[in-house]
Phi, psi and omega in degrees: 000320180294313180300318180296313181297317181294318182294325183256015178050045180255164175271164178242154175259110182266120184217147180276154177267138174289322178236141179275097178235154182292319181238086184292146173248174182306322183294341180272353188250145171290149179283333182264133179207204183227132171281130185222158174252141179278120179262337179200137176227136180219127177276137177223185181294330183263012180122210183251133174255133182240148167243117182240154177243117179295137180254313181197156172289148178207157178241133178285125176272324183202144171250139178234140175271119181236117184053245185251025183216165172263136172243145182245139168264118187240156176241127179298138179247119181273143175280155181263112182291162177296150180305321180216103182295342180265359179300132182303326179294318180291315180297324177293320177298314180296315180297317180297318179297317179297314182295317180292326178294319177297317178301315179296317179300317179296319179295331179272358176088017177288129181303142181304320182298320180291317178300314181298319181297317180297312182296321180289325184281324186263104185261336182276135184298316181295317179295320179295315179301318180295317180298312181295315181300323180294338181256003182270156176274091180233153175286165181302315182298320180293317179294319179296320178300316178295319179299321182280351178276103185273339178284119185303315182298317178296316181296319179298317178298315181295320177296318179300318178299315179296319178299312182298321179296315181290324175299316180296320178296317179294321177297318179296319177299315180298320180295316179296314179300320179296317180294322180295318180291000000 
């Protein structure tokens, strides 16, 4: 499927498997995923490594088996913007999420310049929530839940909860390490 998409300059539908099987069928896949473009592919001993850029959320309407691959018929899924992006509660939520994400990045050793560039470049709340969620240590079910949350305000709240939990875990780890030393 990867070779076919790359050869024909097509996008791929990136979707998680409900069950880890070698040859997945439609029943093994979540219906919600991301339409993505392949920016880099490299073959290695353990298979193919891909660098993909997400384009949009999408839901699989149908999977078809074509030759040796699955192809998906997908429907674009639009995110639901906040009722009022200028509402003080929403702007405070977005600002808090950004500040806690920066704090988490610093605790994980992300260079300040990189953090600043990300925060400066990503102005949209939904895009920021997606970016942060993609770099967090979350289980598949949690990531899938965030992907399926189309309301920006809800997704931002959920991401903030995950950020706060991971910040608290890192603080507890630091405290334990300090006590051990």
